[in-house]
Short mmCIF file of C-alpha atoms in Angstrom, two decimals:
data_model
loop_
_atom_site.label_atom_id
_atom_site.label_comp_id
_atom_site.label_asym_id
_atom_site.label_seq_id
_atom_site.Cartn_x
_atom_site.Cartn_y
_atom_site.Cartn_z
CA UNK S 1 -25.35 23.10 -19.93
CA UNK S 2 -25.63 20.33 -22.59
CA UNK S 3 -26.61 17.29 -20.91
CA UNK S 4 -24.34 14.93 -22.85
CA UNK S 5 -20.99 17.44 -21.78
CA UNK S 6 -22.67 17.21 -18.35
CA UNK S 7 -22.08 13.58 -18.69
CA UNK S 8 -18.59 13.76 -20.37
CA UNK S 9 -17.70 16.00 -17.57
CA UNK S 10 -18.77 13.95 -14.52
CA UNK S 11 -17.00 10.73 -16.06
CA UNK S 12 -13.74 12.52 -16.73
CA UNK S 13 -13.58 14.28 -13.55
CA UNK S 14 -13.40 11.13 -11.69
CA UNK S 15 -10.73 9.77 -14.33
CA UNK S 16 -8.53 13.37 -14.04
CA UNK S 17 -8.81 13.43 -10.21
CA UNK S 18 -10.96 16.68 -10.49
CA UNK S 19 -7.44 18.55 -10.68
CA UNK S 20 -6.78 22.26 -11.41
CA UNK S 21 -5.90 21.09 -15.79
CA UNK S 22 -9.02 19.12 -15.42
CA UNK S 23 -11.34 22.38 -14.34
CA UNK S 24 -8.88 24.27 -17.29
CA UNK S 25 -9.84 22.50 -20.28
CA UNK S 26 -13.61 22.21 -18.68
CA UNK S 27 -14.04 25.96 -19.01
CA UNK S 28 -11.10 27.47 -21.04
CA UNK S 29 -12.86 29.65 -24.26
CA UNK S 30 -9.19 28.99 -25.67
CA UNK S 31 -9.82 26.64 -28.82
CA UNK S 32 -5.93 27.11 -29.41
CA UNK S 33 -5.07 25.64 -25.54
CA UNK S 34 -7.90 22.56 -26.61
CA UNK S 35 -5.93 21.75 -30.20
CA UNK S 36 -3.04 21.84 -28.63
CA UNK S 37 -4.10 18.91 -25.89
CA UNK S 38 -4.98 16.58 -29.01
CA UNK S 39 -1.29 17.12 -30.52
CA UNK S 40 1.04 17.21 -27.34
CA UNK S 41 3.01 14.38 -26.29
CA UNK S 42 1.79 12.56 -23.21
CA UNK S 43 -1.69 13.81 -23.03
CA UNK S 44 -3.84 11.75 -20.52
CA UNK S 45 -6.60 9.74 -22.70
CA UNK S 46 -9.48 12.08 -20.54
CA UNK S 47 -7.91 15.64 -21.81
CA UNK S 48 -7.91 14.05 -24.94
CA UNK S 49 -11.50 13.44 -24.96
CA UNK S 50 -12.37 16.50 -23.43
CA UNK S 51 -10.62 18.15 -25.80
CA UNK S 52 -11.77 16.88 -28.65
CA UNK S 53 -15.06 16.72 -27.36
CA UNK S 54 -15.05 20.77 -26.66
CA UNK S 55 -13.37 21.17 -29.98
CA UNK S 56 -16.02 18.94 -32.19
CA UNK S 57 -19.81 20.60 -30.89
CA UNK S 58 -17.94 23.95 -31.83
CA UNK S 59 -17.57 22.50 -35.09
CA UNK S 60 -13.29 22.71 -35.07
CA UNK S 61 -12.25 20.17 -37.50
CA UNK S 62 -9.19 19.71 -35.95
CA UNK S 63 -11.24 17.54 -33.45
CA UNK S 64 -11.75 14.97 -36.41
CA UNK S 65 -9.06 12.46 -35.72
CA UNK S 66 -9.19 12.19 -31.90
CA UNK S 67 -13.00 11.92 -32.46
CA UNK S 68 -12.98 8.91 -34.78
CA UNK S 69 -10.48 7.06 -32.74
CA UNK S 70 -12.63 7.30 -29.59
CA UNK S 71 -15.80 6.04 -31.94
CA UNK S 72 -14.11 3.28 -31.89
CA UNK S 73 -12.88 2.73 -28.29
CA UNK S 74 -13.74 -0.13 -26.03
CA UNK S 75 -15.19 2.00 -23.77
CA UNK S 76 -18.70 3.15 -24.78
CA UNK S 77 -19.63 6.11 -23.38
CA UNK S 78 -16.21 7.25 -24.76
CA UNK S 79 -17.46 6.10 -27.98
CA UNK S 80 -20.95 7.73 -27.35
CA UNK S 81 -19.17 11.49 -26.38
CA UNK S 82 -17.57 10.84 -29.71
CA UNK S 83 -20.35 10.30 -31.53
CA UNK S 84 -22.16 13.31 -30.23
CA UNK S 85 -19.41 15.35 -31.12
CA UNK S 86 -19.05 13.72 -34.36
CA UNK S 87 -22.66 14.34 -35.55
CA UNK S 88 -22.27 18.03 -34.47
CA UNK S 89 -18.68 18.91 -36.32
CA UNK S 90 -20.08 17.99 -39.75
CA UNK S 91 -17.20 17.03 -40.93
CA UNK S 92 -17.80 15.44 -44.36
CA UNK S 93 -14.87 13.10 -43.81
CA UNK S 94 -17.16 11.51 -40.68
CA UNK S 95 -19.70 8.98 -42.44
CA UNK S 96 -16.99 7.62 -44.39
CA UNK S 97 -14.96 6.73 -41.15
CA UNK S 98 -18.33 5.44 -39.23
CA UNK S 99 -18.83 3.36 -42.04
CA UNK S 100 -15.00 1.82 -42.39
CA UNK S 101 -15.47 1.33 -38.37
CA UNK S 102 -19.19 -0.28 -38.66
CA UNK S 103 -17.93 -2.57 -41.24
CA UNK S 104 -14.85 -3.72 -39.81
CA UNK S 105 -14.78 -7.25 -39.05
CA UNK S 106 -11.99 -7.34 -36.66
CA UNK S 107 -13.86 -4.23 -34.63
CA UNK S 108 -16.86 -5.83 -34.51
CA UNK S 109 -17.31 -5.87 -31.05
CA UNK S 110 -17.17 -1.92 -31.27
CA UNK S 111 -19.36 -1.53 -33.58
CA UNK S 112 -22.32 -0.70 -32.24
CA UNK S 113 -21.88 3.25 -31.88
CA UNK S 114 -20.40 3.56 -35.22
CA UNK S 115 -24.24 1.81 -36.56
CA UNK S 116 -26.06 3.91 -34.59
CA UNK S 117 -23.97 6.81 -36.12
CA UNK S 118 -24.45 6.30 -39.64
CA UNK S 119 -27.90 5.95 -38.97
CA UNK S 120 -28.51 8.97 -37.11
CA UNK S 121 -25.77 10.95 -40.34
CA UNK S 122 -28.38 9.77 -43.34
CA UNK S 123 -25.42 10.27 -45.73
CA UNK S 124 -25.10 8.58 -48.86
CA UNK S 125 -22.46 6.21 -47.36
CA UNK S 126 -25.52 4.55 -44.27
CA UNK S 127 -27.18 2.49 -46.27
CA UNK S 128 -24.54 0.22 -47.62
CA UNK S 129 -22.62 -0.02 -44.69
CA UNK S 130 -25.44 -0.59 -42.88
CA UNK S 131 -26.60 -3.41 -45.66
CA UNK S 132 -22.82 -5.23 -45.66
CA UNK S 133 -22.77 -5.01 -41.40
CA UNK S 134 -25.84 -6.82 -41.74
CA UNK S 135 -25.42 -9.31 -44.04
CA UNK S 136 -22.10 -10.26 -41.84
CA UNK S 137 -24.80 -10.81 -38.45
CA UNK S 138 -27.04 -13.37 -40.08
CA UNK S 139 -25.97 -16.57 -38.90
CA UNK S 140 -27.71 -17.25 -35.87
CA UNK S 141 -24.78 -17.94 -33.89
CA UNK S 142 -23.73 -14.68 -34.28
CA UNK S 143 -22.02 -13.27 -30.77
CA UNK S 144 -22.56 -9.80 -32.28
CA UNK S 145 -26.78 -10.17 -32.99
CA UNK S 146 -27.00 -6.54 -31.14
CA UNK S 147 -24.68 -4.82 -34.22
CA UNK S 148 -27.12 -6.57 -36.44
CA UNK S 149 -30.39 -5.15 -34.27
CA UNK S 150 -28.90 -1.56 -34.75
CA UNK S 151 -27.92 -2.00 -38.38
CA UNK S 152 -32.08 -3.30 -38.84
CA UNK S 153 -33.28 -0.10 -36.27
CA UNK S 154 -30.85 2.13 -38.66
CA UNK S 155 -32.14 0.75 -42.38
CA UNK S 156 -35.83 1.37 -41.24
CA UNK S 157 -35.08 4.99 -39.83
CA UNK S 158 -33.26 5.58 -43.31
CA UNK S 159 -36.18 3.70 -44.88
CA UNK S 160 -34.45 3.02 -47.90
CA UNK S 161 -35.52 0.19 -50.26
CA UNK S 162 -32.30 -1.35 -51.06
CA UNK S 163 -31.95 -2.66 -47.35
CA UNK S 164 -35.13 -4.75 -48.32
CA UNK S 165 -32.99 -7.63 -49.22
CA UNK S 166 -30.63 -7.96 -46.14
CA UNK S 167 -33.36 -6.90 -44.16
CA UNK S 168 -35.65 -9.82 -45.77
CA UNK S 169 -32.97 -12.06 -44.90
CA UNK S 170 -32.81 -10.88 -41.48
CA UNK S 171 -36.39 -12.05 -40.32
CA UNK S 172 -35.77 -15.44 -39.21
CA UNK S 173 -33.06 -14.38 -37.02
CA UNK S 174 -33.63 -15.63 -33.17
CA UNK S 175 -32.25 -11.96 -32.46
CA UNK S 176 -32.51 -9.76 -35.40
CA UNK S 177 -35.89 -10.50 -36.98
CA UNK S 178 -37.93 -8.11 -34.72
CA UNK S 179 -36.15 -5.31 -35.68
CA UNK S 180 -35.94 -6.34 -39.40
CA UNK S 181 -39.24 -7.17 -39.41
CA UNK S 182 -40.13 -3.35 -37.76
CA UNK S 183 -37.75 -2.43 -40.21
CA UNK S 184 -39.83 -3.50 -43.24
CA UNK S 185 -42.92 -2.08 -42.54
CA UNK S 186 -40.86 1.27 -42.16
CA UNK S 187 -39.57 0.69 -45.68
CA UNK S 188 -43.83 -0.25 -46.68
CA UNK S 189 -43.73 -3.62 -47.12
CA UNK S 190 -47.10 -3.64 -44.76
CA UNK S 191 -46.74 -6.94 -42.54
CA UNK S 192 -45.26 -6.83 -38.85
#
């Protein structure tokens, strides 16, 4: 078994009350009976999930939706399952969405999965969202420095030199210099 559905299942179980349409969607083969969950009226949030968690690493684009909205849930290991999912369905609507969800201002505080995300989709829309998250973490004060540490980690996995700037600007950070610093020498500027 996948480890991360492992997860997703042990979670939801205690959330569904381990009942007989819990064990159903768990094992059903059915991708009809899981679409159908994500579009019925008064669906439980966990056979939602599950659902579109089942649906997404079998690469059903119907998942897309329900997926996005639970990258961006307050919960995050429900934003984690998503993002599993997410990076499996290949859905070429998905870095767009991570991005408009890393780079919303008013999300912030949810942020972090969608970062990690981009980082881990190395599409053409990661670096700039990545840059503009950034650039929006620099003052000190920031409450959200660990959105700016991610966006850092992600520009020096991508290793792409137009981060150098933001990432530059980054270094004195209390929080976010480490990482932007690490981030740096990824991109070869050649000093810790």
């Amino acid at each position: 078994m996948d480890p991360e559905f492992g997860s997703l299942t042990d979670r939801l179980r205690d959330e569904a009350g381990d009942g007989p349409a819990y064990g159903r969607l768990v094992v059903t083969p059915d991708s009809e009976e899981l679409a159908a969950v994500l579009t019925a009226p008064g669906q439980p949030l966990w056979a939602r999930e599950l659902a579109a968690f089942r649906l997404g690493v079998a690469g059903d684009r119907r998942a897309f939706e329900a997926l996005v909205l639970l990258l961006n849930h307050r919960d995050p290991e429900r934003c984690v399952s998503a993002a599993y999912a997410l990076t499996r369905l290949r859905d070429p609507r998905t870095p767009r969405a991570a991005a408009a969800l890393a780079t919303n201002e008013l999300r912030v505080a949810y942020a972090l999965v969608p970062v990690r995300l981009l980082a881990a989709l190395r599409a053409p829309e990661s670096v700039p969202a990545l840059v503009t998250a950034l650039e929006r973490r620099l003052d000190p004060e920031d409450p959200h420095w660990r959105v700016g540490v991610a966006c850092a980690e992600g520009l020096g996995a991508l290793g792409d030199v137009r981060a150098r700037e933001v990432l530059e600007a980054a270094v004195p950070h209390p929080r976010v210099g480490e990482a932007a610093r690490s981030a740096l020498v990824r991109l070869g500027r050649g000093q810790p």
